Each structure stands twice: as C-alpha cells, then as structure tokens.
Coordinates of C-alpha atoms in Angstrom, one line a residue:
M438 CA 256.1 -106.5 3.0
S439 CA 258.5 -104.7 0.8
L440 CA 259.4 -105.1 -2.8
E441 CA 262.3 -107.2 -3.8
T442 CA 264.1 -108.1 -7.0
D443 CA 265.1 -111.5 -8.3
A444 CA 267.7 -109.9 -10.5
I445 CA 271.4 -110.0 -9.8
S446 CA 271.6 -106.3 -10.6
C447 CA 268.9 -103.6 -10.8
S448 CA 269.1 -100.6 -13.1
Q449 CA 266.6 -98.2 -14.8
M450 CA 266.5 -97.7 -18.5
A451 CA 268.1 -94.4 -19.7
N452 CA 265.7 -91.8 -20.9
M453 CA 267.3 -88.6 -22.2
S454 CA 264.5 -87.0 -24.2
K455 CA 264.4 -83.9 -22.0
D456 CA 268.1 -83.4 -22.3
K457 CA 268.3 -83.6 -26.1
I458 CA 264.9 -82.2 -27.2
N459 CA 264.0 -78.5 -26.7
F460 CA 262.4 -75.8 -28.7
T461 CA 265.6 -74.8 -30.5
I462 CA 265.6 -78.0 -32.5
F463 CA 262.4 -77.4 -34.4
P464 CA 264.0 -75.7 -37.4
T465 CA 266.1 -78.9 -37.9
I466 CA 263.1 -81.2 -37.4
E467 CA 260.7 -79.3 -39.7
N468 CA 263.2 -79.2 -42.5
N469 CA 263.4 -83.0 -42.5
L470 CA 259.6 -83.7 -42.3
D471 CA 257.0 -83.5 -45.0
R472 CA 253.4 -82.3 -44.6
Q473 CA 252.1 -85.8 -44.0
E474 CA 254.6 -86.6 -41.2
K475 CA 253.9 -83.3 -39.5
I476 CA 250.1 -84.0 -39.5
S477 CA 250.8 -87.5 -38.1
I478 CA 252.9 -86.1 -35.3
M479 CA 250.1 -83.6 -34.3
F480 CA 247.5 -86.3 -34.6
L481 CA 249.3 -88.7 -32.4
S482 CA 250.2 -86.1 -29.8
T483 CA 246.7 -84.7 -29.4
S484 CA 245.5 -84.8 -25.8
E485 CA 242.1 -86.1 -24.8
K486 CA 240.9 -82.7 -23.7
N487 CA 242.0 -81.2 -27.0
L488 CA 240.2 -83.8 -29.3
L489 CA 237.1 -81.8 -30.2
Q490 CA 239.2 -78.7 -31.2
A491 CA 242.2 -80.5 -32.8
Y492 CA 240.8 -80.6 -36.4
K493 CA 240.3 -76.8 -36.5
I494 CA 243.6 -76.0 -34.7
I495 CA 245.7 -78.2 -37.0
T496 CA 244.1 -77.1 -40.2
D497 CA 244.5 -73.4 -39.2
L498 CA 248.2 -74.0 -38.3
L499 CA 248.9 -75.7 -41.6
E500 CA 247.4 -72.8 -43.4
K501 CA 249.3 -70.1 -41.4
Y502 CA 252.6 -71.7 -40.6
E503 CA 253.7 -74.0 -43.3
N504 CA 257.3 -74.4 -42.2
N505 CA 256.9 -73.8 -38.5
V506 CA 253.8 -75.8 -37.7
L507 CA 255.2 -78.2 -35.1
Y508 CA 256.8 -75.3 -33.1
Q509 CA 253.4 -73.6 -33.0
W510 CA 251.6 -76.8 -32.1
F511 CA 253.9 -77.7 -29.1
S512 CA 254.1 -74.1 -28.0
M513 CA 250.4 -74.2 -27.1
D514 CA 249.7 -74.6 -23.4
I515 CA 247.3 -77.4 -24.1
N516 CA 250.1 -79.5 -25.8
K517 CA 253.0 -78.6 -23.6
E518 CA 252.7 -81.4 -21.0
N519 CA 255.3 -84.1 -21.6
W520 CA 255.8 -82.8 -25.1
E521 CA 259.4 -84.1 -25.5
E522 CA 258.4 -87.7 -24.9
K523 CA 255.3 -87.3 -27.2
L524 CA 257.4 -85.9 -30.0
L525 CA 260.0 -88.7 -29.6
E526 CA 257.5 -91.5 -29.5
S527 CA 255.7 -90.0 -32.6
L528 CA 259.0 -89.8 -34.5
L529 CA 259.6 -93.5 -33.8
L530 CA 256.1 -94.4 -34.9
I531 CA 256.4 -92.6 -38.3
K532 CA 259.8 -94.1 -38.7
N533 CA 261.7 -90.9 -39.4
F534 CA 265.1 -92.2 -38.1
Q535 CA 267.0 -89.3 -39.8
V536 CA 265.5 -86.8 -37.5
I537 CA 266.1 -89.0 -34.4
R538 CA 269.8 -89.3 -35.4
E539 CA 270.1 -85.5 -35.9
L540 CA 268.7 -85.0 -32.4
G541 CA 271.7 -86.8 -31.1
F542 CA 270.3 -90.2 -30.2
T543 CA 272.5 -93.3 -30.9
G544 CA 271.2 -96.5 -32.4
S545 CA 271.3 -98.3 -29.1
E546 CA 269.4 -95.5 -27.4
E547 CA 266.8 -95.5 -30.2
E548 CA 266.3 -99.3 -29.7
L549 CA 265.7 -98.9 -26.0
F550 CA 263.2 -96.1 -26.6
R551 CA 261.4 -98.3 -29.1
K552 CA 261.1 -101.0 -26.5
Q553 CA 260.0 -98.6 -23.8
F554 CA 257.3 -97.1 -26.0
Q555 CA 256.4 -100.5 -27.5
I556 CA 256.1 -99.0 -30.9
N557 CA 254.6 -102.0 -32.7
E558 CA 251.8 -102.5 -30.1
R559 CA 248.5 -100.9 -31.0
E560 CA 247.2 -100.6 -27.5
V561 CA 250.3 -99.7 -25.5
S562 CA 251.7 -96.2 -25.2
P563 CA 253.3 -94.4 -22.1
N564 CA 252.7 -90.9 -23.6
L565 CA 250.3 -90.8 -26.5
N566 CA 246.5 -91.4 -26.6
R567 CA 246.3 -95.2 -27.2
V568 CA 243.1 -95.1 -29.2
L569 CA 244.6 -92.5 -31.5
K570 CA 247.7 -94.7 -31.8
S571 CA 245.4 -97.6 -33.0
L572 CA 243.7 -95.2 -35.5
Y573 CA 247.2 -94.1 -36.7
F574 CA 248.0 -97.7 -37.6
L575 CA 244.7 -97.9 -39.5
C576 CA 245.9 -94.8 -41.6
D577 CA 249.2 -96.6 -42.1
D578 CA 247.6 -99.8 -43.2
L579 CA 245.1 -98.4 -45.8
S580 CA 246.2 -97.7 -49.4
D581 CA 245.3 -94.5 -51.1
E582 CA 242.4 -96.2 -52.9
E583 CA 241.1 -97.7 -49.7
T584 CA 241.3 -94.4 -47.9
K585 CA 239.2 -92.8 -50.6
K586 CA 236.6 -95.6 -50.3
L587 CA 236.5 -95.1 -46.5
V588 CA 236.1 -91.4 -46.7
S589 CA 233.3 -91.7 -49.4
Q590 CA 231.2 -93.8 -47.0
F591 CA 230.9 -91.0 -44.5
E592 CA 228.0 -88.9 -45.8
G593 CA 227.8 -85.1 -45.5
I594 CA 231.5 -84.6 -45.4
D595 CA 232.3 -81.4 -47.3
I596 CA 236.1 -81.3 -46.7
H597 CA 238.8 -82.5 -49.0
H598 CA 242.2 -83.6 -47.6
E599 CA 244.8 -86.2 -48.7
E600 CA 245.5 -87.2 -45.1
L601 CA 243.1 -89.6 -43.3
E602 CA 244.2 -88.3 -39.9
L603 CA 242.5 -85.0 -40.6
Y604 CA 239.3 -86.8 -41.6
L605 CA 239.4 -88.8 -38.4
L606 CA 239.8 -85.6 -36.3
H607 CA 236.9 -84.1 -38.2
W608 CA 234.7 -87.1 -37.6
I609 CA 235.6 -86.8 -33.9
Q610 CA 234.6 -83.1 -34.0
I611 CA 231.2 -83.8 -35.5
N612 CA 230.6 -86.9 -33.2
C613 CA 230.7 -89.5 -36.0
I614 CA 233.2 -91.3 -33.8
T615 CA 234.2 -90.5 -30.2
V616 CA 237.6 -91.1 -28.5
S617 CA 238.8 -91.1 -24.9
E618 CA 242.1 -92.4 -23.4
S619 CA 240.9 -95.9 -22.9
S620 CA 237.8 -96.4 -25.2
G621 CA 236.0 -95.1 -28.2
N622 CA 232.6 -95.3 -29.9
L623 CA 234.0 -96.6 -33.2
K624 CA 230.9 -98.5 -34.4
T625 CA 230.4 -96.5 -37.5
L626 CA 234.0 -96.7 -38.5
L627 CA 234.1 -100.5 -38.0
Q628 CA 230.9 -100.9 -40.0
H629 CA 232.4 -99.0 -42.9
L630 CA 235.7 -101.0 -42.8
K631 CA 233.6 -104.3 -43.0
K632 CA 231.8 -103.0 -46.0
M633 CA 235.2 -102.4 -47.6
H634 CA 236.1 -106.0 -46.8
F635 CA 238.9 -104.8 -44.5
D636 CA 240.7 -107.8 -42.8
I637 CA 238.7 -108.2 -39.5
D638 CA 241.3 -110.6 -38.2
S639 CA 244.1 -108.0 -38.5
K640 CA 245.8 -106.6 -35.4
T641 CA 244.6 -103.1 -36.4
Y642 CA 240.9 -104.1 -36.7
L643 CA 240.9 -106.2 -33.5
S644 CA 242.5 -103.3 -31.6
L645 CA 239.8 -100.8 -32.8
E646 CA 237.1 -103.4 -32.0
N647 CA 238.5 -103.8 -28.5
W648 CA 238.4 -100.0 -27.8
N649 CA 234.8 -100.0 -29.1
E650 CA 233.8 -102.9 -26.9
R651 CA 235.2 -101.1 -23.8
E652 CA 233.0 -98.2 -24.6
K653 CA 230.1 -100.5 -25.0
R654 CA 230.7 -102.1 -21.6
N655 CA 231.4 -98.8 -19.9
E656 CA 234.9 -99.9 -19.0
I657 CA 236.2 -96.4 -18.9
S658 CA 238.0 -96.7 -15.6
K659 CA 241.7 -96.3 -15.8
I660 CA 244.3 -98.1 -13.6
P661 CA 246.0 -95.6 -11.4
R662 CA 249.5 -94.7 -12.5
N663 CA 250.8 -95.3 -8.9
M664 CA 249.4 -98.4 -7.4
Q665 CA 249.7 -98.5 -3.6
D666 CA 251.0 -102.0 -3.6
A667 CA 254.1 -102.8 -1.5
L668 CA 253.9 -106.6 -2.1
Q669 CA 255.2 -106.7 -5.6
S670 CA 258.5 -108.3 -6.6
L671 CA 260.5 -108.8 -9.8
D672 CA 261.1 -112.1 -11.5
N673 CA 264.5 -111.7 -13.1
S674 CA 263.7 -114.4 -15.6
L675 CA 262.5 -114.9 -19.1
P676 CA 258.7 -115.2 -19.4
M677 CA 258.2 -118.6 -20.9
D678 CA 254.7 -120.1 -20.3
D679 CA 253.5 -122.1 -23.2
S680 CA 250.0 -123.3 -24.0
F681 CA 249.6 -126.2 -26.4
T682 CA 246.5 -126.6 -28.4
E683 CA 245.7 -129.4 -31.0
T684 CA 244.1 -128.7 -34.3
R685 CA 241.6 -131.5 -33.9
V686 CA 238.9 -129.2 -32.8
N687 CA 235.2 -128.3 -33.3
K688 CA 234.5 -125.5 -35.6
V689 CA 232.5 -122.5 -34.5
V690 CA 231.4 -120.1 -37.3
Q691 CA 231.6 -116.5 -36.2
N692 CA 231.5 -113.5 -38.6
K693 CA 232.0 -116.1 -41.4
D694 CA 235.5 -116.8 -40.1
E695 CA 236.5 -120.2 -38.7
I696 CA 237.3 -120.0 -35.0
Y697 CA 238.0 -123.2 -33.2
D698 CA 236.6 -124.5 -29.9
F699 CA 238.6 -127.2 -28.1
K700 CA 237.1 -130.6 -27.0
K701 CA 239.7 -131.4 -24.3
G702 CA 242.6 -129.4 -22.9
L703 CA 245.6 -129.9 -20.6
C704 CA 247.2 -127.1 -18.4
F705 CA 250.7 -128.2 -17.6
I706 CA 252.3 -126.0 -14.9
I707 CA 256.0 -126.0 -14.0
N708 CA 256.6 -123.9 -10.9
E709 CA 260.2 -123.2 -10.1
E710 CA 259.9 -121.6 -6.6
K711 CA 263.0 -122.7 -4.7
F712 CA 266.6 -122.9 -6.0
D713 CA 269.8 -124.6 -5.0
T714 CA 272.0 -121.6 -6.0
R715 CA 272.2 -117.9 -5.6
W716 CA 268.7 -117.4 -7.0
G717 CA 266.3 -116.4 -4.3
K718 CA 263.0 -118.1 -3.5
R719 CA 260.1 -116.8 -5.6
E720 CA 257.6 -115.7 -3.0
G721 CA 254.1 -115.5 -4.3
S722 CA 254.6 -118.0 -7.2
Q723 CA 252.2 -120.5 -5.5
K724 CA 249.5 -117.9 -5.8
D725 CA 250.0 -118.0 -9.6
V726 CA 249.8 -121.8 -9.5
E727 CA 246.5 -121.7 -7.6
K728 CA 245.0 -119.1 -9.9
L729 CA 246.0 -121.0 -13.0
K730 CA 244.5 -124.2 -11.6
E731 CA 241.3 -122.5 -10.6
T732 CA 240.9 -120.7 -13.9
F733 CA 241.6 -123.4 -16.4
E734 CA 239.5 -125.9 -14.5
K735 CA 236.6 -123.6 -15.2
F736 CA 237.4 -124.1 -18.9
G737 CA 237.4 -127.8 -18.6
Y738 CA 241.2 -128.3 -18.7
D739 CA 242.9 -131.2 -16.9
I740 CA 245.6 -129.8 -14.6
I741 CA 249.2 -131.2 -13.9
V742 CA 251.6 -129.3 -11.6
E743 CA 255.3 -130.0 -11.4
K744 CA 257.4 -128.2 -8.8
N745 CA 261.1 -127.3 -8.4
L746 CA 262.6 -129.3 -11.3
T747 CA 266.2 -129.5 -12.4
E748 CA 267.2 -128.7 -16.0
K749 CA 267.3 -132.4 -16.8
E750 CA 263.9 -133.0 -15.2
I751 CA 262.3 -130.2 -17.1
R752 CA 263.6 -131.5 -20.4
E753 CA 262.2 -135.0 -19.6
K754 CA 258.8 -133.5 -18.6
L755 CA 258.6 -131.5 -21.8
K756 CA 259.6 -134.5 -24.0
S757 CA 256.8 -136.5 -22.2
L758 CA 254.1 -134.1 -23.5
S759 CA 254.1 -136.0 -26.7
N760 CA 252.7 -139.0 -24.8
Y761 CA 249.5 -137.0 -24.0
T762 CA 248.3 -137.3 -27.6
K763 CA 247.0 -140.7 -26.5
K764 CA 244.5 -138.9 -24.3
N765 CA 243.2 -136.9 -27.3
Y766 CA 244.0 -133.4 -25.9
D767 CA 243.4 -130.8 -28.5
C768 CA 244.9 -128.0 -26.3
I769 CA 247.9 -128.0 -24.1
V770 CA 248.8 -124.9 -22.1
L771 CA 252.3 -125.0 -20.8
C772 CA 253.0 -122.5 -18.0
I773 CA 256.6 -122.0 -16.8
L774 CA 257.0 -119.9 -13.7
S775 CA 260.7 -119.1 -12.8
H776 CA 263.6 -116.8 -12.7
G777 CA 265.4 -116.1 -16.0
E778 CA 267.8 -114.1 -18.1
K779 CA 267.7 -113.1 -21.7
R780 CA 265.8 -115.7 -23.7
T781 CA 266.2 -118.3 -20.9
I782 CA 264.6 -119.6 -17.8
V783 CA 266.5 -120.7 -14.7
T784 CA 266.0 -124.2 -13.3
K785 CA 266.1 -125.5 -9.7
D786 CA 269.8 -126.4 -10.0
G787 CA 270.7 -123.0 -11.3
K788 CA 271.1 -124.0 -15.0
S789 CA 269.6 -122.2 -17.9
L790 CA 267.1 -123.5 -20.5
S791 CA 266.5 -121.3 -23.5
L792 CA 263.2 -120.5 -25.1
D793 CA 264.4 -122.2 -28.3
D794 CA 265.1 -125.3 -26.3
I795 CA 261.6 -125.3 -24.9
R796 CA 260.1 -124.8 -28.3
N797 CA 262.1 -127.7 -29.8
L798 CA 261.2 -130.0 -27.0
I799 CA 257.5 -129.4 -27.3
C800 CA 257.2 -129.0 -31.1
T801 CA 257.3 -132.7 -32.0
M802 CA 255.8 -134.6 -34.9
Q803 CA 253.4 -136.3 -32.5
L804 CA 252.1 -132.8 -31.5
K805 CA 252.2 -131.3 -35.0
N806 CA 248.4 -131.0 -35.1
V807 CA 248.2 -129.5 -31.6
V808 CA 248.0 -125.8 -31.0
K809 CA 250.7 -125.0 -28.5
I810 CA 250.4 -121.9 -26.2
V811 CA 253.4 -121.2 -23.9
L812 CA 252.9 -118.8 -21.0
V813 CA 256.1 -117.7 -19.3
Q814 CA 256.2 -115.7 -16.0
A815 CA 259.8 -114.7 -16.0
C816 CA 262.1 -111.7 -16.7
Q817 CA 264.0 -111.1 -19.9
G818 CA 266.8 -108.9 -18.7
E819 CA 268.0 -106.5 -16.0
Y820 CA 266.1 -103.3 -16.7
L821 CA 263.1 -102.0 -14.8
G822 CA 260.4 -100.5 -16.9
H823 CA 259.8 -96.9 -16.0
D824 CA 257.3 -94.4 -17.2
T825 CA 258.7 -91.1 -15.9
T826 CA 261.8 -89.1 -17.1
D827 CA 263.9 -88.2 -14.1
G828 CA 267.1 -87.6 -16.1
P829 CA 269.7 -89.9 -17.7
S830 CA 270.8 -93.1 -16.1
S831 CA 274.3 -93.9 -15.3
E832 CA 274.0 -97.4 -16.7
E833 CA 275.9 -98.3 -19.8
I834 CA 273.7 -98.8 -22.8
L835 CA 274.7 -101.8 -24.9
S836 CA 273.8 -102.4 -28.5
V837 CA 273.3 -105.9 -30.0
S838 CA 275.1 -106.6 -33.3
D839 CA 273.8 -108.8 -36.1
S840 CA 274.8 -112.5 -36.1
P841 CA 278.4 -112.9 -37.4
Y842 CA 277.6 -116.3 -38.9
K843 CA 277.3 -116.5 -42.6
Q844 CA 276.6 -119.7 -44.5
S845 CA 277.4 -120.5 -48.1
T846 CA 275.3 -123.7 -48.1
H847 CA 271.8 -124.3 -46.8
K848 CA 270.8 -127.0 -44.3
L849 CA 267.3 -128.6 -44.5
M850 CA 265.1 -129.5 -41.6
N851 CA 261.5 -130.5 -41.3
N852 CA 259.5 -127.5 -39.8
I853 CA 256.0 -128.9 -40.0
Q854 CA 256.0 -129.6 -36.2
F855 CA 256.7 -125.9 -35.4
A856 CA 253.2 -124.8 -36.6
D857 CA 250.5 -123.8 -34.2
L858 CA 252.7 -122.5 -31.5
A859 CA 252.5 -119.2 -29.6
M860 CA 254.8 -118.0 -26.8
F861 CA 253.4 -115.3 -24.6
V862 CA 255.9 -113.9 -22.1
A863 CA 255.5 -111.6 -19.2
T864 CA 257.8 -108.8 -20.3
I865 CA 259.7 -107.6 -23.3
K866 CA 263.4 -108.4 -23.9
N867 CA 265.9 -106.8 -21.6
F868 CA 263.3 -106.1 -18.9
K869 CA 262.1 -107.6 -15.6
S870 CA 258.7 -108.8 -14.8
I871 CA 256.7 -107.9 -11.7
R872 CA 255.5 -110.4 -9.0
N873 CA 253.5 -109.5 -6.0
T874 CA 254.8 -111.6 -3.1
G875 CA 251.4 -111.8 -1.5
Q876 CA 249.1 -112.0 -4.5
G877 CA 251.1 -113.4 -7.5
S878 CA 252.5 -111.9 -10.7
W879 CA 250.9 -109.1 -12.7
F880 CA 251.0 -111.2 -15.9
I881 CA 249.5 -114.5 -14.7
Q882 CA 247.0 -112.9 -12.4
T883 CA 245.8 -110.6 -15.2
L884 CA 245.6 -113.4 -17.7
C885 CA 243.5 -115.5 -15.4
K886 CA 241.3 -112.5 -14.4
V887 CA 240.5 -111.7 -18.1
L888 CA 239.7 -115.4 -18.7
E889 CA 237.4 -115.6 -15.7
D890 CA 235.6 -112.4 -16.7
E891 CA 234.6 -113.9 -20.0
E892 CA 232.4 -116.9 -20.8
R893 CA 234.2 -117.2 -24.1
I894 CA 237.1 -115.3 -25.6
T895 CA 239.3 -115.7 -28.6
W896 CA 243.1 -116.0 -28.2
K897 CA 243.7 -112.8 -30.1
K898 CA 241.4 -110.8 -27.9
L899 CA 242.8 -112.4 -24.8
S900 CA 246.4 -111.6 -25.6
L901 CA 245.5 -108.0 -26.6
K902 CA 243.6 -107.4 -23.4
V903 CA 246.3 -108.8 -21.2
K904 CA 248.9 -106.6 -22.8
N905 CA 246.7 -103.6 -22.5
I906 CA 245.9 -104.1 -18.8
V907 CA 249.4 -105.1 -17.6
S908 CA 251.1 -102.2 -19.5
N909 CA 248.9 -99.7 -17.6
Q910 CA 249.7 -101.1 -14.2
R911 CA 252.2 -99.1 -12.0
G912 CA 254.0 -100.0 -8.8
E913 CA 257.0 -99.2 -6.6
V914 CA 260.0 -101.5 -6.0
C915 CA 262.2 -101.1 -2.9
E916 CA 265.7 -102.6 -2.6
G917 CA 267.4 -101.6 0.6
K918 CA 267.3 -97.8 0.8
M919 CA 266.5 -97.4 -2.9
R920 CA 263.0 -96.7 -4.1
Y921 CA 261.9 -97.1 -7.7
P922 CA 258.5 -95.6 -8.3
N923 CA 256.2 -95.8 -11.4
I924 CA 257.6 -99.2 -12.4
T925 CA 255.9 -100.7 -15.5
Q926 CA 255.8 -104.0 -17.4
I927 CA 254.8 -104.8 -21.0
P928 CA 254.0 -108.5 -22.0
E929 CA 255.0 -109.7 -25.4
I930 CA 254.2 -112.5 -27.8
V931 CA 257.7 -113.6 -28.8
E932 CA 256.7 -116.3 -31.3
D933 CA 253.5 -116.9 -33.2
S934 CA 253.1 -119.6 -35.8
L935 CA 249.3 -120.2 -35.1
T936 CA 247.4 -121.0 -38.2
K937 CA 244.0 -120.3 -36.7
D938 CA 242.3 -118.3 -34.0
F939 CA 240.5 -120.3 -31.2
I940 CA 238.2 -119.8 -28.3
F941 CA 238.6 -120.3 -24.6
Q942 CA 235.1 -121.2 -23.4
K943 CA 234.0 -122.1 -19.9
R944 CA 232.6 -125.6 -19.4
N945 CA 229.8 -126.5 -17.0
A946 CA 230.9 -129.7 -15.2
F947 CA 227.3 -130.4 -14.4
P948 CA 225.2 -129.2 -17.3
W949 CA 222.0 -130.4 -15.7
I950 CA 222.6 -128.6 -12.4
N951 CA 220.1 -125.7 -13.1
D952 CA 217.4 -128.1 -14.1
Y953 CA 218.3 -130.3 -11.1
T954 CA 217.8 -127.3 -8.8
S955 CA 214.5 -126.4 -10.5
L956 CA 213.2 -129.9 -10.0
L957 CA 213.8 -129.6 -6.2
L958 CA 211.6 -126.6 -6.3
I959 CA 208.9 -128.4 -8.4
K960 CA 208.8 -131.3 -5.9
C961 CA 208.5 -128.9 -2.9
L962 CA 205.6 -127.1 -4.6
T963 CA 203.7 -130.2 -6.0
G964 CA 204.6 -132.9 -3.6
N965 CA 203.7 -135.3 -6.5
S966 CA 206.3 -138.1 -6.5
F967 CA 205.3 -139.5 -9.8
N968 CA 205.3 -136.2 -11.7
F969 CA 208.5 -135.3 -10.1
K970 CA 210.3 -138.5 -11.1
F971 CA 209.0 -138.2 -14.6
S972 CA 210.2 -134.6 -14.9
C973 CA 213.5 -135.5 -13.4
R974 CA 214.2 -138.2 -16.0
F975 CA 213.1 -135.8 -18.8
F976 CA 215.3 -132.9 -17.7
V977 CA 218.4 -135.1 -17.1
A978 CA 218.1 -136.9 -20.4
K979 CA 217.7 -133.5 -22.2
S980 CA 220.6 -131.8 -20.6
M981 CA 222.9 -134.8 -20.9
K982 CA 221.9 -135.3 -24.5
T983 CA 221.6 -139.1 -23.9
N984 CA 218.9 -141.6 -23.0
N985 CA 221.3 -143.6 -20.8
T986 CA 220.3 -141.8 -17.6
K987 CA 219.2 -144.7 -15.3
T988 CA 222.1 -144.3 -12.9
I989 CA 221.9 -140.5 -12.7
Y990 CA 218.2 -140.7 -12.4
S991 CA 218.4 -143.1 -9.5
K992 CA 220.8 -140.9 -7.7
V993 CA 218.8 -137.8 -8.2
V994 CA 215.6 -139.4 -7.0
S995 CA 217.3 -140.9 -3.9
D996 CA 218.7 -137.5 -3.1
F997 CA 215.2 -136.0 -3.1
N998 CA 213.4 -138.9 -1.4

C-alpha cells in the first residue's frame, strides 16, 4: 500500500537556513550577543559525542576568543554537522530576534521555524540534544539566587562561573550527571532540586524526571529517522479528541502532592471515516477505534462509539454528554477521529465544526466538576512536517495578523464550566497528521501503547511521553509520482485548564482471579472438598472486600465440582 494524503493540497514547509546562514555572518551575530547568550548557544549545540570535552573546549574558547568564540566553535569538525539549523534553533530558544532579523528572516518565516522546532517543548528538537534542551529550560527557570543554591549543593566543585550551563557541562565531565540523546542519569540533580523546594509539578522538572526514568529503565533505543512504513497516510484535519474527567474522585497521595484516581470513566469515540463530499475515506481509522476500545477497557472505562455523523448529529451527541452525570462518571474521554482544517474538524456531510464549538458544547454547568480530556486525531493545516533541509520551498508563506476587533466595553460570561478541560491534538497548527492505513494513526496508536505499557501513569507524564515518541517518528508519503521522505509530526496540547493532575490506572475486572486460579491448584493437590470450599469462600470474600459472596461462592464451587 502507498501513502496518501487527506489534504486538498500538499506542500512542504520552507526551510532556508542553509541559504541565509554561512560563516561570513558571524561578525554580525557575535556583535549582537552577550557572553551568556554565546554560552547558551554552545551548550545547546553540543553533540552527544562531544559532551565529555565540551566544558574544557568552551572555557578555553571563552578565554582565547572573546569576540570570535562562536566562529571558532562551529568551525570545529565535531560541531560542523547541521550547524546552520542548530544555530537557528538556538537563537530562537534564547529569544534573540534581533539577530534572526539581521540574518534576513521575515516574521512569518521565523514563526514557521518556531513551529517546526517546537521551541516551547522541552522534549522535542529536530537538531539539538533534547536532554540538553530540557536542562537549558532549567537554567532559564532558576533565579540567580536559586542557581547559587543549586551549585552550592554539589560538593567538591572548585570552579566559579556565573553561567549554570558551564556548571552542568562540568558535572557531566566529572560524571555527577550523565546525558545521552534520549536519556540521562539526573538523579543527583533532581534530588538537589527537591531540597531547594523546586516545583516538582513544573514542565521543566517533569521533563528532567522523564529523561532520568528512561535511563533507569534502559530505554535508550532511538526510533529510526526513516521508518520503512509504506502504509501511512495523512489526516488533513484538526486533531480534536477530548477526554472528560470529573473532579469527584479518590485522592491518592504521591510525593505529598494530590493526584487523583478516577472511580468511573467513559470513553466516547466519534469516528468520521466516510464522507458525502470530496473528502476521501479515512482508511485505517477503524484500527484507532479498536485500539482505543481495547486500551480504555483495561482502565475500567465504559465505551461508546458513534460513526459517520453529520455536523448536526455531532452537536447533539456532544450536548448529550451532560446527561451522563446521572451515571456518576468522573472521567469522560472524548475522541474525535476525522479530517480537518485549521482549528476545525470535518463532519460526514462535509461541514466544519471548530474546536471552540466543541469546547463550548462539552463545557456545561452539569459537567463543571468533571475533568474533560479531548483527544483529536486530525490535521491542523496543509503543511507536511519535514526534518531535512533540501532547499527553499516554492510555497508562499503567509503570516497571521492580530485580531482587528477592538472593544470599548466588556461583556461578562460565566467561565466556571470551562475548568478541568484539556485538548490534546495530533499535530501543531498548520500541519498535517500521519495515519497508517493498515495500522492506524501515529498519535492514537502511540497514546494507547504508552497507556498499555504502564499500570498507572499521570496525565502530565502521559502527554509528555506521547509528544516525545511521536515527534521522533519518521515516514515517507507518496502522492502520485511525488515522494516526501523524513515526514514528521508533533502533537500539541492546545488548551489546558486542568486544576489537578490525575492518574490513569488499570482495573482488574476480576480482582479475585489470581486467588481463584490458586484455589484450583489447591483442590488438585489436596483433594479435600471441605478445606477447598472453606478456602474458596475466604479468598473470594477477601478479594471482593465483602461478606456477600454466597452467589459467587456457589458458582466457583460448581465450576470445580
């Protein structure tokens, strides 16, 4: 099977870094960067094979070449690979937009680069070491006073710098911490941050903790940049799957923070597979439905599947979610699988339904105490994500202006019902999402795989892992005679008003099953009917946490006799 696109038009994002960045521009760059910014750029662009030597190399360059340090850094053979993209991504991260403008990039080009590089994501980067990127965000988050406290906790350090990046490289050099491309032994660093009362629920801390856990679990393997998978296709739709979760939940104390575990959940799936209009059939979408059902049933969720609905029917179904409060669901996961355009999904009759409409339909006063998670498998635009630089694209780059509407008066509206909502979409704005016609979509299949691999996982860790895994997948799309290699996808949380973190935890539908199996073995070994029946009653009562086991007991005994 070949790759196909659900988009009306297919085009790659322009990438002109190699055309506009060369070694002649370094005098201009260095004149507009201070010492701290230069160190940050060298820190971010350090390759994995250069990590143990990076501290000495950078400190030597700073001492010898005060005004020409970046030129010397990127001239080294060990730093030359893809150096233009590394420099550009680093400039975007440190937010020096003056230099970017002087390099000749327009505002719209800069915005496209920011989206391609996913600048605000700690664990996503097409060019830089992702663990170092997470560590850079730590440096950016800490105040001067907090930096001094952190440095003072590492004993035996006889160096004195103002820049935390240099300390981090020194700690790597002396093996206080270790870093690879996809993991790191950051245990000591995390312990020191906890002692400082650093926010362990922050994105920065969770990201560092995730890299450390991957090291702990020996999850060092990296997804190949070219996946030999000819069964993928693109959903030209806005990813818009929502999961709803009530706040009437059981508390689980973990690390002295309140994390919630649900009593009863509902997974509501809307699968738009066939369309009455020019939109093509979404081959492989049924695979996503089957995987979602299989996965969420393991977590104790009730499942409802609706298929091929019109715009009016979807509105009615979403309005009806409020009725499910009568069944005491404290979590509703809404999954919408469809085509889409910017900030919209496409319905069976070819009409559009915006993300804002979906949010307003499900955020009702009846569900105000329900945590709402929306998962959307759909594209958000016409661009294909691409991780190589084969020269500029012929596609026109459009910029988005600010809203022209200005109000002299303020309108009031109740916003209480909009709390506890998260929208997790398959891809960032303006880009397409990938669907394997034989195996299902990257986004949904990955999310289900992460859930199934964990007995229990918090929402924050789940969303981070899904973004991390999907952003590292690569594939090839074929349309007619055209081949588009190294295609990428980056999921995004487009809205988050959650007031708490919560746990997805697998449920055992038959909590006494292990004891039940054990009893069979006891009976076979002892042959003692009386002792067997007595043990059976005891185990069932204990595992079911109830004394009302007469019916269950009778069935168990009859099964064995």
